[in-house]
Structures are given as C-alpha cells and as structure tokens.
XYZ file of C-alpha atoms in Angstrom:
549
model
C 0.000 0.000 0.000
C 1.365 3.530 -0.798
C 0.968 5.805 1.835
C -0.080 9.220 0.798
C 2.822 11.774 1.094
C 2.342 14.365 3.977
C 3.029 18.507 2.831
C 5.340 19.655 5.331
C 3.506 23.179 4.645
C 0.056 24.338 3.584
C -1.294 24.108 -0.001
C -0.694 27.957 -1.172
C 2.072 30.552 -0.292
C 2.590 30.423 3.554
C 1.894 33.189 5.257
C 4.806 34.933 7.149
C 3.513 35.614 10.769
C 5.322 39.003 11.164
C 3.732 40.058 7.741
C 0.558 38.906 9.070
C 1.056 40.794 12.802
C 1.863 44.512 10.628
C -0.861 43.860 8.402
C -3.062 43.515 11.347
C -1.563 45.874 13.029
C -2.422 48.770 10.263
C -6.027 47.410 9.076
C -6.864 47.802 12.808
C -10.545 47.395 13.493
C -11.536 48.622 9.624
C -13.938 45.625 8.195
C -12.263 43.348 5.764
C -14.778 43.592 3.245
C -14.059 43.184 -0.183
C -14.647 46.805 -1.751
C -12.072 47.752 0.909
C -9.216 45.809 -0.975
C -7.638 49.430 -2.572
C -7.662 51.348 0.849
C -6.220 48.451 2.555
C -3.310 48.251 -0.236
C -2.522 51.915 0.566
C -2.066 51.656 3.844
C 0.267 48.852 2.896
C 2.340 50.703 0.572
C 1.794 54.210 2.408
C 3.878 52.106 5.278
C 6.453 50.538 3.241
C 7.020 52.478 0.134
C 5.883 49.626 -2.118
C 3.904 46.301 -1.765
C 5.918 43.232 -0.475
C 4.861 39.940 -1.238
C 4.407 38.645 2.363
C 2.107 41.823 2.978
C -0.068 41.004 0.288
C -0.181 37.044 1.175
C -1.237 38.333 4.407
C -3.840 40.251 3.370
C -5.390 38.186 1.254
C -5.750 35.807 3.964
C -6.778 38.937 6.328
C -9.775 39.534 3.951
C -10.260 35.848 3.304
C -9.455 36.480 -0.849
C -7.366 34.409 -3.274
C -3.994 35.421 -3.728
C -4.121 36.309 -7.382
C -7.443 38.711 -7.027
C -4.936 40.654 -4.758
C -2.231 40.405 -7.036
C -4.600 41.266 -10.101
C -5.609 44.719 -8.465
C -2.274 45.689 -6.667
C -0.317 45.201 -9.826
C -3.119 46.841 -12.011
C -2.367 50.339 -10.633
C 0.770 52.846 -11.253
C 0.830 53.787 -7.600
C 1.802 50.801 -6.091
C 4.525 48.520 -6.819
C 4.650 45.321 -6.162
C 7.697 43.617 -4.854
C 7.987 40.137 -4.973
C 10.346 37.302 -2.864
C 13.973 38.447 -4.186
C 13.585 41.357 -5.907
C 15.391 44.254 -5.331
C 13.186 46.430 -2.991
C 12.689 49.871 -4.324
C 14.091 53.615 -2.468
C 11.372 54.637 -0.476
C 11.096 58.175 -1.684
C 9.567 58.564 -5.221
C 10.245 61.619 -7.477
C 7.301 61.760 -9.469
C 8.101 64.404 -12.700
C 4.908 64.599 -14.697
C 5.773 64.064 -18.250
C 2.121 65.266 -19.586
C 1.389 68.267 -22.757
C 2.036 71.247 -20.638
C 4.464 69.756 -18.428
C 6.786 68.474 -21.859
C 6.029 72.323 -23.145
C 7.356 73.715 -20.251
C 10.867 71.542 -20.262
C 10.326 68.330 -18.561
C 12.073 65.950 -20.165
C 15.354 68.055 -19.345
C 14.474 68.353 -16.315
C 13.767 64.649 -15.456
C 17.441 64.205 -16.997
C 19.070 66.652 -14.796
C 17.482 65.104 -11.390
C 19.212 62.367 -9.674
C 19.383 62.037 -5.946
C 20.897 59.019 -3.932
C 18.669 56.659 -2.526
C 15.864 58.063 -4.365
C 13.559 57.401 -7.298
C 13.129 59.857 -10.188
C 10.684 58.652 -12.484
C 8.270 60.014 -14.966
C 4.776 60.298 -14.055
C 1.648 61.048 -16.399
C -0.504 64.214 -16.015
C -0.661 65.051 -11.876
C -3.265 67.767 -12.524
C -1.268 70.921 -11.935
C -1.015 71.477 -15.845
C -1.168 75.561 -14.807
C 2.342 75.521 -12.775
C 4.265 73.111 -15.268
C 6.548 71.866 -15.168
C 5.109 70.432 -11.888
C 7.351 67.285 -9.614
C 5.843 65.486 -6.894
C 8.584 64.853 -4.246
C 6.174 62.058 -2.263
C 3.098 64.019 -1.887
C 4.388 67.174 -2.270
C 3.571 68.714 -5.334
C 6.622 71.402 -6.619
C 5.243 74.197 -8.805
C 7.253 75.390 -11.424
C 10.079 72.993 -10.922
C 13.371 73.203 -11.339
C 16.169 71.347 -10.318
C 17.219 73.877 -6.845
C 13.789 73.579 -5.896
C 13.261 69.651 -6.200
C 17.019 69.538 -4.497
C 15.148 71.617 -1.640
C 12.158 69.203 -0.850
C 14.336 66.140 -0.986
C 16.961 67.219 1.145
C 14.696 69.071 3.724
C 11.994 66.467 3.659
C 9.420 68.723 2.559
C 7.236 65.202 1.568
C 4.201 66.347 2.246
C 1.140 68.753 0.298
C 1.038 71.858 1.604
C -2.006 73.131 3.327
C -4.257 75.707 1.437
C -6.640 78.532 2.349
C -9.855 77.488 1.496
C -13.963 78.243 2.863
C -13.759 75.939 5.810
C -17.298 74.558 6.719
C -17.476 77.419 9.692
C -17.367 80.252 6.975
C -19.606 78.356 4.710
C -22.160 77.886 7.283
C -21.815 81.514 8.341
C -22.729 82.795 4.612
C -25.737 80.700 4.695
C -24.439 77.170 3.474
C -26.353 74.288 3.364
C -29.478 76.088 4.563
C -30.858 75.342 0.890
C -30.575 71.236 1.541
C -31.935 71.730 5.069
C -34.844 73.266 3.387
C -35.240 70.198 1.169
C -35.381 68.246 4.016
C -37.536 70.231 5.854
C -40.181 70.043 2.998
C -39.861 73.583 1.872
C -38.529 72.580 -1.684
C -39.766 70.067 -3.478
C -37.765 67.397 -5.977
C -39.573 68.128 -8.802
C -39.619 71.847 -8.387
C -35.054 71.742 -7.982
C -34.925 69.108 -10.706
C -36.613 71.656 -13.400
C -34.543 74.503 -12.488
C -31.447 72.191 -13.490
C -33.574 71.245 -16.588
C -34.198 74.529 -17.581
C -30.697 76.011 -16.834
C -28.759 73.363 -19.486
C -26.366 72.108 -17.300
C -24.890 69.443 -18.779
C -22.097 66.768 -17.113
C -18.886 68.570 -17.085
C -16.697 65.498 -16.768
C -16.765 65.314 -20.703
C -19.800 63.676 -21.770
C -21.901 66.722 -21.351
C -25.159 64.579 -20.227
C -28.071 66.833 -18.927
C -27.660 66.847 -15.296
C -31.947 67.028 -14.691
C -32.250 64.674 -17.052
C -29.960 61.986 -15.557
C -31.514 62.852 -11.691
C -34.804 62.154 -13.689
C -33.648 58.376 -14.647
C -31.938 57.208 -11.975
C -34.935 58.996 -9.641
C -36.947 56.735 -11.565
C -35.176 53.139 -11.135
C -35.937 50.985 -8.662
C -34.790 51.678 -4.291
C -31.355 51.320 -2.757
C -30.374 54.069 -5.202
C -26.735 55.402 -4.745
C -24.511 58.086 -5.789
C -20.874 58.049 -7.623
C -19.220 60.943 -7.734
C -15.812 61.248 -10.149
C -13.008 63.450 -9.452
C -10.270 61.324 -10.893
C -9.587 63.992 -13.415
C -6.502 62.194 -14.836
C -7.174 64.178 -18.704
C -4.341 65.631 -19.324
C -4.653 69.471 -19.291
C -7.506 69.349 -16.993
C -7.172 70.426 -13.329
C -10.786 72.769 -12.848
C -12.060 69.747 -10.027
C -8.921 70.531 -8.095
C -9.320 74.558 -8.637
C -12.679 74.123 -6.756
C -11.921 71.544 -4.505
C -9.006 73.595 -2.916
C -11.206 76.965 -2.506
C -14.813 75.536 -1.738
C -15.375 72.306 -0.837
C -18.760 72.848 0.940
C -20.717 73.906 -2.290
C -19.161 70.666 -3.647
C -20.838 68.809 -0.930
C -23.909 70.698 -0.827
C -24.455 70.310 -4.832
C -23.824 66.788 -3.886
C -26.603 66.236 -1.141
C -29.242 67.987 -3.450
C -28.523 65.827 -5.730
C -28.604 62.937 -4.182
C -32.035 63.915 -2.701
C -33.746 64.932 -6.058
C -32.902 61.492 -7.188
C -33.893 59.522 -3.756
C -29.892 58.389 -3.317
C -29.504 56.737 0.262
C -25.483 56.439 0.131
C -22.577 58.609 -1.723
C -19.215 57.146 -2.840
C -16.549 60.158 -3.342
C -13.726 58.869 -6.095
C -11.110 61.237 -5.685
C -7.255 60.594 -7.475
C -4.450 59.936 -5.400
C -2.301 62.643 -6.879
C -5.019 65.063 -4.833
C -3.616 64.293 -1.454
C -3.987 68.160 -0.095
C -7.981 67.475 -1.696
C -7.985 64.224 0.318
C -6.616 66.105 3.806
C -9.767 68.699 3.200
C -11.993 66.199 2.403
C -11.548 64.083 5.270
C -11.044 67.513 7.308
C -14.196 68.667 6.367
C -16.524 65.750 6.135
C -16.245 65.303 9.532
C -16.552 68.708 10.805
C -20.413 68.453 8.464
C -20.770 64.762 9.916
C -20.144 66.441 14.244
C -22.239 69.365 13.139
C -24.919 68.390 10.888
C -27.104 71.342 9.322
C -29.853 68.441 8.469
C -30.233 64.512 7.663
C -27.009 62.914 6.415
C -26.731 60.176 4.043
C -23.773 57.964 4.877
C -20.763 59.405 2.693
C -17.572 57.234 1.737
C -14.381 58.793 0.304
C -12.669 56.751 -1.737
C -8.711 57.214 -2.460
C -7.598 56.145 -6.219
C -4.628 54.362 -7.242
C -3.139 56.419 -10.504
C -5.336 55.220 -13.448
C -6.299 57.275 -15.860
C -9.009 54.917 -17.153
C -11.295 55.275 -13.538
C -12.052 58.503 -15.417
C -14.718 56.685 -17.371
C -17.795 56.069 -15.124
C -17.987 52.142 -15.291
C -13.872 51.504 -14.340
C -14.645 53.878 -11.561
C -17.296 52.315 -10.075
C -14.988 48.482 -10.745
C -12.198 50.529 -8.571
C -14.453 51.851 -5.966
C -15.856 47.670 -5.548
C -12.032 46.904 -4.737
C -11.051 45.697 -8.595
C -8.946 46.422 -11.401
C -10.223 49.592 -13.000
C -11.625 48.259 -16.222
C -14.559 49.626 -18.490
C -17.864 48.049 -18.299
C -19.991 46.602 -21.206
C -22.682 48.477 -21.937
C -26.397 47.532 -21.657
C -26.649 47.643 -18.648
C -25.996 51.159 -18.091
C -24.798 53.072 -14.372
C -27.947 54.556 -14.034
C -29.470 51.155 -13.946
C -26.995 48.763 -12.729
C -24.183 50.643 -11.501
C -22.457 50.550 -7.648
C -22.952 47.173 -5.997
C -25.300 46.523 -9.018
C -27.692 49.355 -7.537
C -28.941 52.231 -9.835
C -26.430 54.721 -9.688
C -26.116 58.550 -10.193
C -22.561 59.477 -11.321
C -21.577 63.177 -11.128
C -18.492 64.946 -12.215
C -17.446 67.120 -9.104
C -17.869 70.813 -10.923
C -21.679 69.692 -12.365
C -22.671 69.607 -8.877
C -20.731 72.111 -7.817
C -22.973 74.173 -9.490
C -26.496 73.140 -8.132
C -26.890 75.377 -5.362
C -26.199 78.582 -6.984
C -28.256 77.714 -10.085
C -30.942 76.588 -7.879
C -30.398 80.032 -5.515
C -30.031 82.289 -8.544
C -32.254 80.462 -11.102
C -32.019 78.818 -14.169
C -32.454 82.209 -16.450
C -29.407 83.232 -14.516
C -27.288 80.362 -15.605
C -28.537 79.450 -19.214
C -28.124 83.538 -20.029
C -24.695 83.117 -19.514
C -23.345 81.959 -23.142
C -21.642 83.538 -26.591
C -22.267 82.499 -29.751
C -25.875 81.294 -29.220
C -24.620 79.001 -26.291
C -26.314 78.546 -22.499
C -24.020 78.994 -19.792
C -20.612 78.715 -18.042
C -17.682 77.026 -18.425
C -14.382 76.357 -16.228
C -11.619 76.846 -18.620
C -8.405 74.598 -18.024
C -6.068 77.205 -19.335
C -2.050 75.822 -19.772
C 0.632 76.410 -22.354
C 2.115 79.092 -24.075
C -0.043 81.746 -22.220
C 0.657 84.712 -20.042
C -1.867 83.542 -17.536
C -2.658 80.206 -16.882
C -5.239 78.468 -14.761
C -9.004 78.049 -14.360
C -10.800 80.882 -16.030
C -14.915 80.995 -15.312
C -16.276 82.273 -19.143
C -19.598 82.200 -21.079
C -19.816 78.828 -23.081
C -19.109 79.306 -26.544
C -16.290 82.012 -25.887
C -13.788 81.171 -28.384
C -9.975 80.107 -27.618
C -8.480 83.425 -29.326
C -11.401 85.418 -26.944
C -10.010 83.057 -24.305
C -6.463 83.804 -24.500
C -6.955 87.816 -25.167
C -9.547 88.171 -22.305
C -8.721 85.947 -19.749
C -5.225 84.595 -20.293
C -3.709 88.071 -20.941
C -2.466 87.127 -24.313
C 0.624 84.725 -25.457
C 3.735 84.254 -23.685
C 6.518 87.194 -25.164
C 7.948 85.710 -27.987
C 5.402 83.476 -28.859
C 2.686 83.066 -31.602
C -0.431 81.140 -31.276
C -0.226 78.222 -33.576
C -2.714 75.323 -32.347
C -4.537 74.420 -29.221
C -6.458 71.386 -27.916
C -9.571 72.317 -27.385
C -10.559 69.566 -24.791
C -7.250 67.484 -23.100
C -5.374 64.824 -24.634
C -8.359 63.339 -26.644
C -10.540 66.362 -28.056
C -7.891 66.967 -30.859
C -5.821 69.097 -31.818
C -6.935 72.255 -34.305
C -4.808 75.312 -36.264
C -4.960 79.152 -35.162
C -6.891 79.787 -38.511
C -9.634 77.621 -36.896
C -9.456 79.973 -33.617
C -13.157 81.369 -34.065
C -15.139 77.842 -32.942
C -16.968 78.489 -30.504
C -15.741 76.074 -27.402
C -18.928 74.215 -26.259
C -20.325 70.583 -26.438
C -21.180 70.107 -30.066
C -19.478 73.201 -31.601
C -16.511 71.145 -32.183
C -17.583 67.715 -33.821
C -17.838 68.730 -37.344
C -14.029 69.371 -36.856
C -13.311 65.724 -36.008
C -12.671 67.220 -31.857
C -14.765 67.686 -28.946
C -14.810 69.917 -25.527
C -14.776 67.190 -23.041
C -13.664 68.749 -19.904
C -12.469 71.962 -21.598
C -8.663 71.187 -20.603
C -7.202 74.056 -23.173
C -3.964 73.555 -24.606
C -2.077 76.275 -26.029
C 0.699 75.434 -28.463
C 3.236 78.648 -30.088
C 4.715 78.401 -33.051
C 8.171 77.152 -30.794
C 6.009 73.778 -30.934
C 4.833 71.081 -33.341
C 1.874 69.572 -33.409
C 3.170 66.398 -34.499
C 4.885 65.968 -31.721
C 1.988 67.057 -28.890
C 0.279 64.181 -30.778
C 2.973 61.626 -30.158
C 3.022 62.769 -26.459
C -0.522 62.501 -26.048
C -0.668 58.685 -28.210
C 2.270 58.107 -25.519
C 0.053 58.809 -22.514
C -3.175 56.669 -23.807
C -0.672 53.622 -24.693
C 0.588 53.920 -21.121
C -2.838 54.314 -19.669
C -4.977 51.790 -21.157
C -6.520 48.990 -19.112
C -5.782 46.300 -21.803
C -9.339 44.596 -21.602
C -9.883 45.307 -25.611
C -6.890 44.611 -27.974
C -7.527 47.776 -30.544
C -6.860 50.020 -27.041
C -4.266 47.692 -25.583
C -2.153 47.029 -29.049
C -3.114 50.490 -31.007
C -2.038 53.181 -29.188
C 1.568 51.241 -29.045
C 1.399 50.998 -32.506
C 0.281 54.380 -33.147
C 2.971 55.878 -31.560
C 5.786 54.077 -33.550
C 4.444 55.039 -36.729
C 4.298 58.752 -35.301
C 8.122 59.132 -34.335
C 8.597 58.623 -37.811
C 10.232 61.431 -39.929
C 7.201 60.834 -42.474
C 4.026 59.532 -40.994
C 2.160 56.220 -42.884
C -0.490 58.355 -42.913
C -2.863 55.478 -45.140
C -1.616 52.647 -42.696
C -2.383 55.222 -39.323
C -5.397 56.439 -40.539
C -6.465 52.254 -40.762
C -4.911 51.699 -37.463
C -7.407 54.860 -35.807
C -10.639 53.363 -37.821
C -9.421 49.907 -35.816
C -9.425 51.995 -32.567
C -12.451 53.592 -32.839
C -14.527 51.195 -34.146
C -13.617 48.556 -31.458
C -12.528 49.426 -28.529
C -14.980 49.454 -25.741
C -14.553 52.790 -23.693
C -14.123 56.282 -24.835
C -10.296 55.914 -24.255
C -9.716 53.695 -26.935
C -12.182 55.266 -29.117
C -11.124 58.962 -28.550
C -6.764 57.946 -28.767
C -6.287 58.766 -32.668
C -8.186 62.134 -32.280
C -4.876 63.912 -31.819
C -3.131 61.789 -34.635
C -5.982 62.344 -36.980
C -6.042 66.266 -36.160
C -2.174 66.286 -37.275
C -3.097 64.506 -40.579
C -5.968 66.386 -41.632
C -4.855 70.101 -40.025
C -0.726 70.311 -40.132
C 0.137 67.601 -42.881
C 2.655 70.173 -43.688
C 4.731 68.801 -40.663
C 4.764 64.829 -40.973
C 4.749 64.739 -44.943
C-alpha cells in the first residue's frame, strides 16, 4: 500500500507571521470587506514604500481572498509597486516628474534628466493635474510648482514630503454665509424634488466630466429606477490638461458637498461614494477635514458618505472603471447595456456626477435657471471652467460664457501669449478632443461646436501650443500617454495606441496605414479611451500635414 505523502507546509504561499502581525496591526478594526481591498493596499504601501509579497499574502488571507485577485488589483495600478520574494526592494522616496502636454512644453524631459538624488527614485509620471504651474514634480506628496532642479534639491533634502495646506472656505465660513441652509430646506419640505430638478432642466447644465449629459435629465432616470439608489461621484480627473475639479476643490469644498446632497435627494440616493485621485492628497486632507466637521455638526439629515482614495489610473475617469475601482477591482470599463444609471455601484442604480456639475447646483438653484442658461456667446447657455495651460501669459481656471472662443479666451482671460510666442494650435478639450490650427481659432468652445471638426470639448482642458512647438509631436506625447494608460481589456486600445505611436516618431508619418490603425481603434474598442486615442493623430493629418509629410 502507498501511503499518501504528507506537505510539510500548507497548499498555497505560507503566510509569514510578522507580515501577518503589521498587516493587522495597520487594518486595525476597519472591516475586511471586499470593496475595501484598494484602501487596505494603501495603507500597505503608504507604510512601506511599495507592496511586499508577504504583505499582500497576508492580506489576502486577512480579507479571506485568493492570492491572485490581490495580485490582479495591486499590480493593475501605477501607484503601487509590487515587490515580490527576491527582488530588489525599491528607495522609499519617489520623485514623481509629470511628463504630460504642458508639463513636456514647459521643459520636462530636461528636467527629469538633470534630477538624480541618492537613494531616491526619479521617475516620470503622467498628467498630476497641476497642468497651470508646469513643469510640476511630486517629491512624495508634495507637489513642486514650477520645478526646477534647486527647488526639487530643496524638498528632498529638507523632507518637505508632504502637500502643503491651502486657504480654502472651511465649513465654519460656509455655514456663516448661509451654506447648506438650501438642503436643510429640502429636508424640511420647503422645496420640493420636482420643483429643484426643473430649475437644473431649464438652466442646461450638462455633465462637465466630458460627456456633457443633462444633469436634470440623468436625476430624472436614476430617480426613476428601482430603491437602494446610490450616488458616484468622479473626481479622478486624470485628462491631461484638466485640473478645474482641483481649482474648486481647494477653494470651496462645501458647495461641492452641498451640490452633492441635493442631488442625491432629487434622485432619492440613500449612500454617496466620493472617487477622488491619489495625486489630490492636499484634496484628500480637506476632504476628510471637512466631512467630519459636516458629519459632528450636521445642518440636516445625512446620508452615509464614503471617500474613496484612487490608485493612478487614468481609465477610472470613465464612469464604469470607476465604479470596478471603488468595488475593490482592477479599474476596467464596463460593457454596456446595462448602463450606471441602472446597474451601476454594488449593481444598484447609480447617479454618477463629475465634481464641478454639482458644484454648481446650489447657486443655479439660488439664482435660477435664467441666470445660468443667459450666460453663453455664440448662441450658447451657460458657463464654463476653462483649463487654461501652455504658451499663455496667464494660466489656470478661467470661469467664461460657453461658446467664448480660444483666441477670446487667450486675449480676455489669459492676458495674451507668452513674449515671444505666436499662437499656432490648441487642444480644445485634453489629450483626446484633438488638436486644431490658429486659422480655426473662431469655434466656438462648447459641447457640439466642435464635432464637425473631427474634436470635442470634453472637460475643456485648453492647450495652447506657439509656433516654438509642433503639433506632431503634442500628438505623439498625447498617443504616448493613452498607450501607457490603457486597461488592456480590448486589444484595438491595448495594441493600437503602441502601434500608433511608432508610426508617429517617424520622420514621415504612414499616414494610409495610421489612418487604418485609428478606424481599428475607434470602431472597437470598448470605452471612450480607446475610441477617442487617434483624435490627436488624426487632427495632425488632416490640419498640419505640412509637418509629418
């Protein structure tokens, strides 16, 4: 008879008991629930600088998952790096130098060359949402404005690591200028759903994330699915050139979080989820400051709020990976039928928000509808936040009437071009709305103006390029930062933007064989990333041929 042989260990990795004590140890009473797998990973890697393996066997076991659905999600994100049994472990301070449009314009790339520090790691980063102080380097969390290499010297050496705190409407002022006295009235039954949802109707606000969806409208269809209803809301602005959530979020949080409660109550929401990107970290300090100043002080009825900390991916822009990475997965796009508002959160009907669309509701609501939608130029409705960067003498978030047009833009608000520089081209909405000429400078710049041009708004992230630059190679940039940022679920986004880009750093474009490769994209890929990547390659072909012929 054969006996069976005896393991001398466990099936599986074995779990290192010191690994297992320091995981404990920093989970602390939090519940081990599944959607909790990303926060639980940063406290990991907020500890140790990167991910080791033992931590992660011992959290999987902690929160009673497989090893590889750990692995899956802790590897699927840029800001945490997994370190495996024998591998060399990694300096604990990171250099992060974004390498993004206005960041590149303003001299990064000889900048990233000319930093090196020992026992630290200086490493190219994509857009970090600070597009109107580029060239911008995060030393940790500390975000260096205008960088150069004295000042990055400065914040390694002195151990300036962390973001500095801002002034901002604390929720003491906002209370004291009548703040959230127009929710309390909701509650109170002095306003009624229908009447609030009308005035957003009638004002034309439309999502200002990029997709530009009526914001009634949407509290109108998720109002009308099915109870538990809950509430998304996105501020992983990761579009390159855009930085308008931050703006607001640094000055006024409240009348975020007010725009936020009304409309979670016009569309019967019972729980809010806030998605905020981990390059915000002086956002996340007066989020978590101020939520719980509103939470020991409430002005009326609170529905249980969650902030949720991202992990550097650029694809948990689109609604669907969002809501994937706020469950505790890999941020990957959804199929659609079924759509958010139906089966989003949980599988609940959700309402997803950019921040700045309800940032808005309580002033349109206060000041009416008329007041907003009378706002506009060129036969458009309303306002817009203006991510201003590039070649301009004043750069930043500029508040104008929708439909303004860039050269109105620049001359009004931006006090004109940088001395010695000529506008040549602009991007009219971040790294996938295009890319158009000076001579097309009149456009007005709102959702829908811009289409018959083969570009959109988006998130009106503005661009401006001189004639010191190329379009070509903004586009190659740009192609650079979707190849690095796609999720990989659909091979046209995983393989074309790759592709793209070494057909691009050619002297003279294959401009049949690119244009094919685009058609590919945007045909089938699955989310907006893949379909939107060639817009800046296609903008080159059809608007400066001149340059890649």
């Amino acid at each position: 008879m054969i006996k069976a042989r005896v393991r001398p260990t466990p099936k599986g990795r074995v779990v290192d008991p010191k690994a297992a004590a320091e995981v404990q140890a920093l989970l602390g009473d939090a519940p081990r629930r599944r959607d909790l797998l990303i926060e639980h990973l940063h406290k990991i890697n907020d500890k140790f600088g990167h991910l080791p393996a033992a931590h992660l066997a011992a959290l999987a076991q902690e929160m009673r998952l497989a090893l590889t659905e750990v692995f899956e999600v802790a590897t699927f994100y840029h800001h945490f790096e997994v370190v495996k049994e024998g591998e060399r472990v990694p300096e604990a301070l990171a250099v992060r130098v974004c390498d993004s449009i206005a960041c590149e314009l303003a001299g990064a790339r000889e900048l990233l060359e000319k930093l090196k520090f020992e026992g630290v790691r200086v490493i190219p980063a994509p857009c970090v949402g600070r597009c109107e102080v580029a060239p911008c380097v995060v030393v940790h969390q500390n975000p260096i404005a205008q960088a150069t290499p004295a000042k990055v010297a400065d914040a390694v050496h002195s151990r300036q690591l962390e973001c500095p705190e801002t002034k901002y409407i604390d929720y003491e002022q906002y209370r004291k200028a009548g703040g959230y006295r127009l929710i309390a009235d909701c509650l109170a039954g002095a306003r009624k759903r229908e009447d609030i949802t009308k005035i957003m109707e009638d004002s034309g606000l439309r999502g200002l994330g990029g997709a530009g969806f009526p914001a009634g409208r949407k509290w109108r269809l998720v109002a009308a699915e099915p109870e538990p209803r809950v509430m998304a809301v996105n501020i992983d602005e990761g579009e390159p050139g855009t930085f308008k959530d931050r703006w607001y979020l640094e000055r006024d949080p409240h009348r975020f979080l007010e725009g936020m409660l009304i409309a979670a109550w016009c569309a019967g929401v019972g729980e809010i989820w806030i998605y905020l990107r981990d390059e915000y970290a002086g956002c996340r300090s007066i989020l978590e400051r101020e939520l719980e100043k509103l939470r020991l002080d409430k002005p009326c009825a609170l529905p249980p709020i969650h902030l949720r900390r991202g992990a550097g991916a650029y694809i948990c822009g689109e609604e669907s990976a969002m809501i994937e990475s706020i469950e505790g997965k890999r941020g990957m796009p959804r199929l659609r039928p079924p759509y958010v508002a139906q089966v989003g959160l949980f599988g609940r009907p959700t309402l997803e928000h950019n921040m700045e669309t309800v940032y808005w509701v309580r002033e349109i609501v206060e000041k009416g509808a008329q007041w907003f939608a009378s706002q506009g130029r060129n036969g458009r409705k309303g306002l817009r936040s203006f991510s201003v960067s590039g070649r301009v003498r004043k750069p930043g978030v500029h508040l104008a009437p929708a439909g303004i047009t860039v050269r109105e833009l620049i001359d009004e608000y931006c006090g004109g071009m940088l001395d010695g520089h000529q506008f040549y081209a602009y991007l009219p909405g971040g790294a996938s709305g295009g890319i158009l000429p000076a001579s097309k400078g009149d456009i007005p710049l709102d959702f829908d103006t811009l289409q018959p041009h083969g570009c959109f708004i988006g998130s009106a992230a503005i661009v401006i390029l001189s004639r010191n630059d190329k379009a070509s190679h903004a586009a190659v940039n740009l192609m650079k930062f979707f190849h690095d940022e796609s999720c990989g679920k659909c091979t046209p986004c995983r393989v074309g933007p790759g592709k793209a880009v070494n057909l691009m750093q050619e002297r003279k474009w294959n401009q049949p064989l690119l244009n094919e490769l685009s058609q590919a994209m945007m045909d089938a890929s699955i989310c907006g990333l893949g379909q939107a990547a060639p817009n800046p390659a296609l903008s080159v072909m059809k608007f400066f041929s001149h340059e890649v012929e």
